[in-house]
Short mmCIF file of C-alpha atoms and ligand atoms in Angstrom, two decimals:
data_model
loop_
_atom_site.label_atom_id
_atom_site.label_comp_id
_atom_site.label_asym_id
_atom_site.label_seq_id
_atom_site.Cartn_x
_atom_site.Cartn_y
_atom_site.Cartn_z
CA MET C 25 93.29 9.09 6.80
CA THR C 26 90.24 11.29 6.37
CA THR C 27 87.05 10.04 8.00
CA PRO C 28 83.78 10.58 6.18
CA THR C 29 81.55 13.18 7.73
CA VAL C 30 78.81 10.60 8.06
CA VAL C 31 79.71 7.32 9.76
CA PRO C 32 77.59 4.27 10.49
CA SER C 33 75.66 4.45 13.70
CA ALA C 34 73.03 2.50 15.53
CA GLU C 35 70.51 4.37 13.39
CA SER C 36 72.07 3.36 10.07
CA PRO C 37 69.27 1.78 8.08
CA ASN C 38 69.41 -1.86 7.04
CA LEU C 39 69.33 -2.77 3.34
CA TRP C 40 65.54 -2.62 3.07
CA GLY C 41 65.51 0.68 4.94
CA ARG C 42 68.02 2.08 2.48
CA ILE C 43 66.12 0.91 -0.59
CA ASN C 44 62.97 2.29 0.97
CA LEU C 45 64.51 5.68 1.81
CA ALA C 46 62.56 7.09 -1.07
CA LYS C 47 59.28 6.58 0.79
CA PRO C 48 59.03 8.62 3.96
CA LYS C 49 56.06 7.77 6.14
CA THR C 50 55.20 11.39 6.89
CA ALA C 51 55.87 14.77 5.34
CA VAL C 52 57.52 17.39 7.53
CA PRO C 53 55.68 20.75 7.88
CA LYS C 54 57.00 23.42 5.53
CA ALA C 55 58.70 26.66 6.53
CA PRO C 56 56.89 29.82 5.29
CA ASN C 57 59.77 30.65 2.94
CA ALA C 58 60.21 27.10 1.58
CA LEU C 59 61.47 26.98 -2.01
CA ARG C 60 58.48 26.32 -4.28
CA ILE C 61 59.24 23.77 -6.98
CA GLY C 62 57.19 22.87 -10.04
CA GLN C 63 57.79 19.57 -11.84
CA LEU C 64 57.65 19.20 -15.61
CA SER C 65 56.10 15.81 -16.42
CA ALA C 66 54.85 12.87 -14.41
CA ALA C 67 58.22 11.15 -14.76
CA LYS C 68 58.89 7.74 -13.26
CA ILE C 69 62.12 8.85 -11.59
CA ALA C 70 60.63 11.85 -9.78
CA PRO C 71 59.24 10.12 -6.65
CA ALA C 72 62.76 8.91 -5.84
CA SER C 73 64.68 11.93 -7.10
CA LEU C 74 62.48 14.81 -5.90
CA LEU C 75 59.03 14.10 -4.47
CA ASN C 76 59.91 11.83 -1.57
CA PRO C 77 63.12 13.63 -0.58
CA ALA C 78 61.21 16.94 -0.63
CA LYS C 79 58.74 15.49 1.89
CA THR C 80 61.60 15.08 4.37
CA LEU C 81 62.82 18.70 4.15
CA ASP C 82 61.11 21.76 5.59
CA ASN C 83 62.68 24.31 3.24
CA VAL C 84 61.39 22.94 -0.06
CA GLU C 85 57.94 22.08 -1.33
CA VAL C 86 56.71 20.64 -4.62
CA VAL C 87 53.74 22.89 -5.34
CA ALA C 88 52.80 22.06 -8.93
CA LEU C 89 52.99 19.39 -11.59
CA ALA C 90 52.53 19.70 -15.33
CA ALA C 91 51.74 16.60 -17.38
CA ARG C 92 50.37 16.48 -20.89
CA ASP C 93 47.35 14.35 -20.06
CA VAL C 94 44.83 15.71 -17.58
CA THR C 95 43.93 12.37 -15.98
CA LYS C 96 47.57 11.39 -15.61
CA ALA C 97 48.39 14.80 -14.13
CA GLU C 98 45.59 14.59 -11.58
CA GLU C 99 46.24 10.99 -10.56
CA TYR C 100 49.97 11.52 -10.19
CA ALA C 101 49.49 14.75 -8.25
CA LYS C 102 47.00 13.07 -5.91
CA LEU C 103 49.29 10.11 -5.31
CA HIS C 104 52.21 12.37 -4.42
CA GLY C 105 50.34 15.15 -2.66
CA ILE C 106 51.10 17.88 -5.20
CA PRO C 107 48.52 20.68 -4.81
CA ARG C 108 48.34 22.22 -8.33
CA THR C 109 48.31 20.64 -11.77
CA TYR C 110 48.74 21.97 -15.29
CA THR C 111 48.29 20.19 -18.57
CA SER C 112 50.94 22.19 -20.34
CA TYR C 113 54.54 22.73 -19.33
CA GLU C 114 54.24 26.36 -20.51
CA ALA C 115 51.41 27.06 -18.08
CA LEU C 116 53.47 25.81 -15.16
CA LEU C 117 56.39 28.00 -16.21
CA ALA C 118 54.06 31.01 -16.24
CA ASP C 119 53.03 30.43 -12.61
CA PRO C 120 54.54 33.33 -10.60
CA GLU C 121 54.31 31.32 -7.39
CA ILE C 122 56.95 28.87 -8.51
CA ASP C 123 60.60 29.63 -7.75
CA ALA C 124 62.29 26.66 -9.39
CA VAL C 125 61.52 23.72 -11.64
CA TYR C 126 62.63 20.12 -11.80
CA ILE C 127 63.00 18.84 -15.37
CA PRO C 128 62.94 15.03 -15.67
CA LEU C 129 61.83 15.03 -19.30
CA PRO C 130 63.36 12.71 -21.91
CA ASN C 131 66.90 13.84 -22.81
CA GLY C 132 65.92 15.30 -26.17
CA LEU C 133 63.54 17.76 -24.48
CA HIS C 134 66.01 19.01 -21.87
CA HIS C 135 67.40 21.87 -23.94
CA VAL C 136 64.13 23.34 -25.13
CA TRP C 137 62.37 23.22 -21.75
CA THR C 138 65.34 24.31 -19.69
CA LYS C 139 65.76 27.29 -21.96
CA LYS C 140 62.10 28.22 -21.53
CA ALA C 141 62.37 27.74 -17.76
CA ILE C 142 65.42 29.99 -17.50
CA LEU C 143 63.70 32.65 -19.63
CA ALA C 144 60.70 32.41 -17.28
CA GLY C 145 63.07 33.22 -14.39
CA LYS C 146 62.94 29.78 -12.75
CA HIS C 147 65.94 28.07 -11.18
CA VAL C 148 66.43 24.61 -12.67
CA LEU C 149 67.26 21.18 -11.31
CA LEU C 150 67.80 19.37 -14.59
CA GLU C 151 68.03 15.62 -15.07
CA LYS C 152 71.15 14.26 -16.66
CA PRO C 153 72.25 14.50 -19.44
CA ALA C 154 71.93 18.29 -19.51
CA ALA C 155 71.03 18.33 -23.20
CA SER C 156 71.39 16.38 -26.45
CA ASN C 157 74.94 17.57 -27.20
CA ALA C 158 77.68 19.87 -25.92
CA THR C 159 76.60 22.88 -28.01
CA GLN C 160 73.13 22.81 -26.46
CA THR C 161 74.62 22.32 -23.01
CA ALA C 162 76.91 25.33 -23.44
CA ASP C 163 73.91 27.37 -24.59
CA LEU C 164 72.01 26.56 -21.37
CA VAL C 165 75.02 27.25 -19.16
CA GLN C 166 75.59 30.63 -20.81
CA LEU C 167 71.92 31.63 -20.59
CA ALA C 168 71.67 30.64 -16.91
CA LYS C 169 74.75 32.73 -16.19
CA GLU C 170 73.37 35.76 -18.02
CA LYS C 171 70.03 35.53 -16.20
CA GLY C 172 71.44 34.78 -12.73
CA ILE C 173 69.70 31.40 -12.60
CA VAL C 174 70.92 28.39 -10.61
CA LEU C 175 71.17 25.47 -13.05
CA LEU C 176 72.18 22.08 -11.64
CA GLU C 177 72.57 18.95 -13.74
CA ALA C 178 71.42 16.16 -11.47
CA PHE C 179 74.55 14.06 -10.96
CA HIS C 180 73.19 13.13 -7.53
CA TYR C 181 75.97 10.61 -6.75
CA ARG C 182 78.43 13.49 -6.19
CA PHE C 183 76.56 14.77 -3.13
CA HIS C 184 76.62 11.54 -1.12
CA PRO C 185 79.18 11.33 1.73
CA ALA C 186 80.55 8.06 0.33
CA GLY C 187 81.35 9.78 -2.98
CA ILE C 188 82.83 12.78 -1.21
CA TYR C 189 84.92 10.45 0.94
CA PHE C 190 86.18 8.48 -2.08
CA GLN C 191 87.21 11.72 -3.74
CA GLN C 192 88.93 12.86 -0.53
CA ILE C 193 91.02 9.73 -0.03
CA ILE C 194 92.25 9.93 -3.61
CA ARG C 195 93.10 13.62 -3.18
CA GLU C 196 94.90 12.85 0.08
CA HIS C 197 96.91 10.16 -1.65
CA VAL C 198 97.78 12.61 -4.46
CA ASN C 199 98.85 15.21 -1.90
CA LEU C 200 101.07 12.67 -0.12
CA HIS C 201 102.81 12.09 -3.45
CA GLY C 202 103.52 15.70 -4.42
CA GLY C 203 100.06 17.10 -5.07
CA ASP C 204 99.84 16.81 -8.87
CA PRO C 205 97.20 14.27 -9.97
CA ARG C 206 98.81 14.17 -13.41
CA ALA C 207 101.87 12.56 -11.87
CA VAL C 208 100.02 10.25 -9.50
CA ILE C 209 96.92 8.88 -11.26
CA LYS C 210 97.86 5.98 -13.50
CA GLY C 211 94.42 5.00 -14.71
CA ILE C 212 90.71 4.74 -14.01
CA HIS C 213 88.11 2.17 -14.99
CA THR C 214 84.39 2.68 -14.61
CA GLU C 215 81.47 0.49 -15.58
CA ILE C 216 77.69 0.53 -15.38
CA SER C 217 76.14 -2.44 -17.16
CA LEU C 218 72.49 -3.13 -16.53
CA PRO C 219 70.42 -6.15 -17.49
CA LYS C 220 67.86 -5.49 -20.22
CA ILE C 221 64.90 -4.82 -18.00
CA ILE C 222 63.56 -1.77 -19.80
CA GLY C 223 61.27 -2.08 -22.81
CA ASP C 224 62.25 -1.40 -26.42
CA ASP C 225 59.93 1.62 -26.50
CA ASP C 226 61.61 3.28 -23.49
CA ILE C 227 62.85 6.85 -23.95
CA ARG C 228 66.41 5.51 -23.54
CA PHE C 229 66.16 3.64 -26.87
CA ASN C 230 64.58 6.52 -28.79
CA TRP C 231 66.77 8.48 -31.20
CA ASP C 232 64.34 11.40 -31.42
CA LEU C 233 64.49 11.79 -27.64
CA ALA C 234 68.33 11.65 -27.61
CA GLY C 235 68.50 8.13 -26.22
CA GLY C 236 71.40 5.71 -26.04
CA ALA C 237 73.46 3.98 -23.36
CA LEU C 238 76.19 6.62 -23.50
CA MET C 239 73.63 9.41 -22.99
CA ASP C 240 71.96 7.54 -20.14
CA LEU C 241 74.84 5.84 -18.31
CA GLY C 242 77.97 7.03 -20.11
CA THR C 243 77.35 10.50 -18.75
CA TYR C 244 77.73 9.14 -15.19
CA THR C 245 80.98 7.38 -16.06
CA VAL C 246 82.53 10.38 -17.83
CA ASN C 247 81.46 12.71 -15.05
CA ALA C 248 82.88 10.32 -12.43
CA ILE C 249 86.24 10.08 -14.22
CA HIS C 250 86.66 13.83 -13.87
CA TYR C 251 85.16 14.07 -10.37
CA PHE C 252 87.25 11.33 -8.81
CA THR C 253 90.60 11.93 -10.53
CA GLY C 254 90.47 15.73 -10.71
CA LEU C 255 91.69 15.38 -14.31
CA ASP C 256 90.13 16.39 -17.59
CA ILE C 257 89.85 14.09 -20.56
CA ASP C 258 92.17 14.94 -23.40
CA SER C 259 91.26 12.53 -26.17
CA VAL C 260 89.09 9.60 -27.04
CA ASP C 261 91.53 6.95 -28.24
CA SER C 262 89.10 4.19 -29.09
CA ALA C 263 85.39 3.62 -28.89
CA GLU C 264 82.98 0.94 -29.96
CA ALA C 265 79.24 0.75 -29.64
CA THR C 266 76.65 -1.95 -30.30
CA THR C 267 73.44 -0.51 -31.61
CA ILE C 268 69.93 -1.77 -30.91
CA PRO C 269 68.08 -3.84 -33.55
CA LYS C 270 65.45 -1.18 -34.28
CA ASP C 271 67.81 1.78 -34.80
CA ASP C 272 71.41 1.78 -35.92
CA ARG C 273 71.99 5.23 -34.43
CA VAL C 274 71.14 4.19 -30.86
CA ASP C 275 73.74 2.44 -28.71
CA GLY C 276 72.55 -0.33 -26.42
CA LYS C 277 76.07 -0.69 -25.09
CA ALA C 278 79.43 0.96 -25.59
CA ARG C 279 82.98 1.07 -24.38
CA ALA C 280 85.73 3.65 -24.79
CA THR C 281 89.33 4.33 -23.86
CA LEU C 282 90.30 7.92 -23.15
CA THR C 283 93.55 9.69 -22.29
CA LEU C 284 93.60 11.92 -19.23
CA LYS C 285 94.92 15.41 -19.89
CA GLY C 286 98.64 15.99 -19.22
CA THR C 287 99.28 12.27 -18.63
CA ASP C 288 99.74 8.93 -20.34
CA ALA C 289 97.07 7.54 -18.03
CA LYS C 290 94.04 5.90 -19.57
CA ALA C 291 90.43 6.02 -18.53
CA GLU C 292 88.22 3.13 -19.60
CA LEU C 293 84.48 3.16 -19.53
CA VAL C 294 81.93 0.43 -20.21
CA VAL C 295 78.17 0.97 -20.26
CA SER C 296 75.23 -1.19 -21.21
CA LEU C 297 71.46 -1.13 -21.02
CA VAL C 298 71.11 -4.50 -22.70
CA GLN C 299 72.99 -7.16 -20.75
CA PRO C 300 71.35 -10.58 -21.06
CA LEU C 301 68.81 -11.07 -18.32
CA LEU C 302 69.91 -14.56 -17.48
CA SER C 303 73.62 -14.04 -17.04
CA PHE C 304 75.24 -13.76 -13.62
CA SER C 305 77.65 -11.10 -14.84
CA SER C 306 74.84 -8.77 -15.89
CA TRP C 307 73.31 -8.82 -12.42
CA TRP C 308 76.70 -8.55 -10.75
CA ASN C 309 77.40 -5.44 -12.80
CA LEU C 310 74.29 -3.83 -11.39
CA PHE C 311 76.90 -2.66 -8.88
CA PRO C 312 78.50 0.11 -10.91
CA ASN C 313 82.13 0.25 -10.20
CA VAL C 314 84.86 2.83 -10.30
CA GLU C 315 88.51 1.88 -9.83
CA VAL C 316 91.31 4.43 -9.64
CA GLU C 317 94.87 3.21 -9.97
CA THR C 318 98.08 4.88 -8.81
CA GLU C 319 101.68 3.60 -8.70
CA ASP C 320 101.10 1.65 -5.49
CA LYS C 321 97.35 1.56 -4.81
CA VAL C 322 94.00 0.70 -6.37
CA PHE C 323 91.01 2.58 -4.91
CA THR C 324 87.68 0.88 -5.60
CA PHE C 325 84.19 2.27 -5.04
CA THR C 326 81.42 -0.22 -5.73
CA MET C 327 77.91 1.05 -6.48
CA PHE C 328 79.16 4.61 -6.81
CA ALA C 329 76.02 5.81 -8.61
CA LEU C 330 73.55 4.72 -5.91
CA PRO C 331 75.68 4.49 -2.75
CA HIS C 332 72.74 4.95 -0.38
CA VAL C 333 71.45 1.53 -1.42
CA TYR C 334 74.81 -0.17 -0.96
CA HIS C 335 78.49 0.59 -1.37
CA THR C 336 81.94 -0.62 -0.57
CA ILE C 337 85.09 1.46 -0.71
CA ASN C 338 88.42 -0.28 -0.50
CA ILE C 339 92.09 0.34 -1.06
CA LEU C 340 94.38 -2.34 -2.42
CA ASP C 341 98.10 -2.01 -1.69
CA LYS C 342 99.66 -3.33 -4.90
CA ARG C 343 102.95 -4.13 -3.19
CA THR C 344 101.63 -6.17 -0.30
CA GLY C 345 98.39 -7.35 -1.88
CA LYS C 346 96.59 -6.24 1.28
CA LYS C 347 93.10 -4.85 0.81
CA GLU C 348 91.72 -2.40 3.33
CA GLU C 349 87.96 -1.92 3.39
CA THR C 350 87.02 1.50 4.69
CA ILE C 351 83.93 2.30 6.67
CA LYS C 352 80.53 2.81 5.06
CA ALA C 353 78.69 6.10 5.00
CA TYR C 354 74.97 5.57 5.41
CA GLN C 355 72.73 8.08 7.11
CA GLU C 356 69.22 7.40 8.28
CA GLY C 357 66.68 8.72 5.78
CA TYR C 358 69.23 10.05 3.28
CA SER C 359 69.56 9.16 -0.39
CA THR C 360 71.88 10.75 -2.94
CA TYR C 361 68.83 12.64 -4.18
CA ARG C 362 68.10 14.13 -0.78
CA TYR C 363 71.68 15.41 -0.43
CA GLN C 364 71.40 16.81 -3.95
CA LEU C 365 68.11 18.54 -3.25
CA GLU C 366 69.50 20.11 -0.08
CA ALA C 367 72.46 21.47 -2.04
CA PHE C 368 70.19 22.82 -4.79
CA VAL C 369 67.96 24.58 -2.27
CA ARG C 370 70.98 26.06 -0.47
CA ALA C 371 72.41 27.32 -3.76
CA VAL C 372 69.15 29.07 -4.64
CA LYS C 373 68.45 30.43 -1.17
CA GLU C 374 71.87 31.58 -0.17
CA LYS C 375 72.82 33.27 -3.45
CA ASP C 376 76.40 33.60 -2.24
CA GLY C 377 78.03 31.14 -4.61
CA VAL C 378 79.40 29.03 -1.73
CA GLU C 379 77.51 25.91 -2.77
CA ALA C 380 78.60 26.31 -6.37
CA SER C 381 82.24 26.64 -5.30
CA LYS C 382 82.26 23.16 -3.73
CA SER C 383 83.74 20.24 -5.65
CA THR C 384 80.47 18.35 -5.23
CA TRP C 385 78.58 20.96 -7.26
CA VAL C 386 78.16 20.20 -10.95
CA SER C 387 79.41 23.39 -12.53
CA GLY C 388 78.38 24.52 -15.98
CA ALA C 389 81.90 23.69 -17.15
CA ASP C 390 81.50 20.13 -15.78
CA SER C 391 78.23 19.69 -17.65
CA ILE C 392 79.69 20.95 -20.92
CA GLU C 393 82.83 18.83 -20.53
CA THR C 394 80.86 15.66 -19.75
CA GLN C 395 78.70 16.13 -22.84
CA ARG C 396 81.69 17.11 -25.04
CA VAL C 397 83.35 13.79 -24.21
CA ILE C 398 80.13 11.82 -24.87
CA ASP C 399 79.84 13.55 -28.26
CA GLU C 400 83.48 12.67 -29.04
CA ILE C 401 82.89 9.03 -28.07
CA TYR C 402 79.92 8.86 -30.42
CA LYS C 403 82.02 10.26 -33.25
CA LYS C 404 84.88 7.84 -32.57
CA ALA C 405 82.44 4.91 -32.48
CA GLY C 406 81.03 5.99 -35.86
CA LEU C 407 77.65 7.05 -34.49
CA PRO C 408 75.96 10.43 -34.90
CA VAL C 409 75.96 13.03 -32.14
CA ARG C 410 72.43 13.67 -30.85
CA GLU C 411 70.64 16.69 -32.34
N1 NDP A 528 69.06 10.77 -11.72
C1 NDP A 528 68.64 9.53 -11.87
O1 NDP A 528 68.90 8.65 -11.07
C2 NDP A 528 67.79 9.21 -13.03
C3 NDP A 528 67.65 10.11 -14.04
N2 NDP A 528 66.83 9.86 -15.08
C4 NDP A 528 66.69 10.87 -16.13
O2 NDP A 528 65.39 11.45 -15.99
C5 NDP A 528 64.78 11.66 -17.25
C6 NDP A 528 63.43 10.97 -17.27
O3 NDP A 528 63.57 9.60 -17.10
P1 NDP A 528 62.28 8.69 -16.68
O4 NDP A 528 61.75 9.15 -15.40
O5 NDP A 528 62.71 7.30 -16.80
O6 NDP A 528 61.32 9.09 -17.86
P2 NDP A 528 59.80 8.69 -18.21
O7 NDP A 528 59.80 7.58 -19.19
O8 NDP A 528 59.02 8.52 -16.96
O9 NDP A 528 59.34 10.00 -19.00
C7 NDP A 528 59.32 11.25 -18.39
C8 NDP A 528 58.23 12.08 -18.97
O10 NDP A 528 58.58 12.46 -20.28
C9 NDP A 528 57.42 13.04 -20.81
N3 NDP A 528 57.43 13.15 -22.25
C10 NDP A 528 57.31 14.33 -22.86
N4 NDP A 528 57.36 14.14 -24.19
C11 NDP A 528 57.51 12.82 -24.39
C12 NDP A 528 57.60 12.04 -25.54
N5 NDP A 528 57.59 12.56 -26.77
N6 NDP A 528 57.73 10.72 -25.38
C13 NDP A 528 57.78 10.18 -24.16
N7 NDP A 528 57.70 10.89 -23.02
C14 NDP A 528 57.55 12.20 -23.15
C15 NDP A 528 56.22 12.32 -20.21
O11 NDP A 528 55.58 13.46 -19.68
P3 NDP A 528 54.04 13.66 -19.31
O12 NDP A 528 53.99 13.17 -17.90
O13 NDP A 528 53.83 15.11 -19.47
O14 NDP A 528 53.24 12.82 -20.23
C16 NDP A 528 56.86 11.43 -19.15
O15 NDP A 528 56.15 11.46 -17.96
C17 NDP A 528 65.80 11.21 -18.27
O16 NDP A 528 66.52 12.32 -18.73
C18 NDP A 528 66.75 10.28 -17.51
O17 NDP A 528 68.07 10.31 -18.00
C19 NDP A 528 66.09 8.72 -15.12
C20 NDP A 528 66.20 7.78 -14.15
C21 NDP A 528 67.14 7.92 -13.06
O1 LIG A 529 70.52 6.25 -12.37
C1 LIG A 529 70.19 5.74 -13.39
O2 LIG A 529 70.08 4.39 -13.48
C2 LIG A 529 69.26 3.81 -14.45
C3 LIG A 529 69.26 4.61 -15.70
O3 LIG A 529 68.59 4.04 -16.75
C4 LIG A 529 68.88 6.01 -15.38
O4 LIG A 529 68.51 6.78 -16.45
C5 LIG A 529 70.00 6.52 -14.62
O5 LIG A 529 69.96 7.89 -14.39
#
């Protein structure tokens, strides 16, 4: 069986070390030609997803931040060692000394600001979901192509060796059984259900900002179904969503059953942002799961969305009932976000399309397909597609 490229070693960090990966003690010196990134907004996710990983790499530097409030911009920039600040996103985009931008704005602002960034000639690392709906996503993908811009939707989990390994062992199994996933994959189940720890006024519960559990977490599950099985989704067979008390257009939780293209196999997804705080199951489900079933095996990857914090990968033999736990893939100082940032920088710097040809890369077609399925799930559940 394939071995992951990264295996545990004496230097593998312990649990605290892995949680703390986001906070390097020192920043490495930058190469003269380091990619210069500007960040749009003082987003909460950015220290983990960009700022701290960038400190560990010599070929990328976060050189500017734009935030709408001057005090917030200055305080955030000081805290994270960002040299320049702007109080308008437009001003940052007009800075000729910025090569690329990171866009961690609320979902509903992804389309407008990514479009402006592309038109300003900046490469874009764009937070998921790429836009509010599939039409907007396709618009961004087309524009980036026309302008020769690297656009990456930040499905960071795909770049981690554990995710790559999980994909490889499923592909190997498919190859052993004739090579056609349509004949081998019998089903997939994926779930991310989080306890209700975020406030009612969070961007995730805001219709105007394209919130909802499917937009926030469903996008991971749909993307993972395609990434791990190698199959597209043909139809949404059933879907139900529970909306939040303040807005009957915004899903707090949802589930759906989908048919995989060219098969009778079903994909099931469950997502929630509102699990009761005091139930064991809601904390247990903090470990997002993906389970792929074939005729004779069940492949399980626990914590697939944040594998650098913790993961297990195991293979159940349905005939013998024997479960084999495979090795873990932790690497000192590496989070999913750091692997993702490295890939983004390579794609921009190398301009040879090699990075974008890898299965880890989130292609424009992947982004459009993920959002198309989310839109279809909303329709099936009787909820409006985001505008
Ligand atoms: N990849 C991952 O693991 C994760 C991805 N995400 C994604 O990142 C994005 C940002 O999430 P998160 O960091 O939690 O977001 P925040 O709640 O921190 O908001 C991000 C920024 O949005 C800006 N903003 C602009 N307009 C508005 C508005 N009308 N209302 C509220 N905020 C506004 C604010 O910018 P300003 O600073 O200019 O005031 C704020 O700093 C989302 O798309 C989310 O899906 C989030 C978490 C994890
Ligand atoms: O990774 C994530 O986990 C928590 C979510 O709310 C967030 O938006 C998502 O990207």
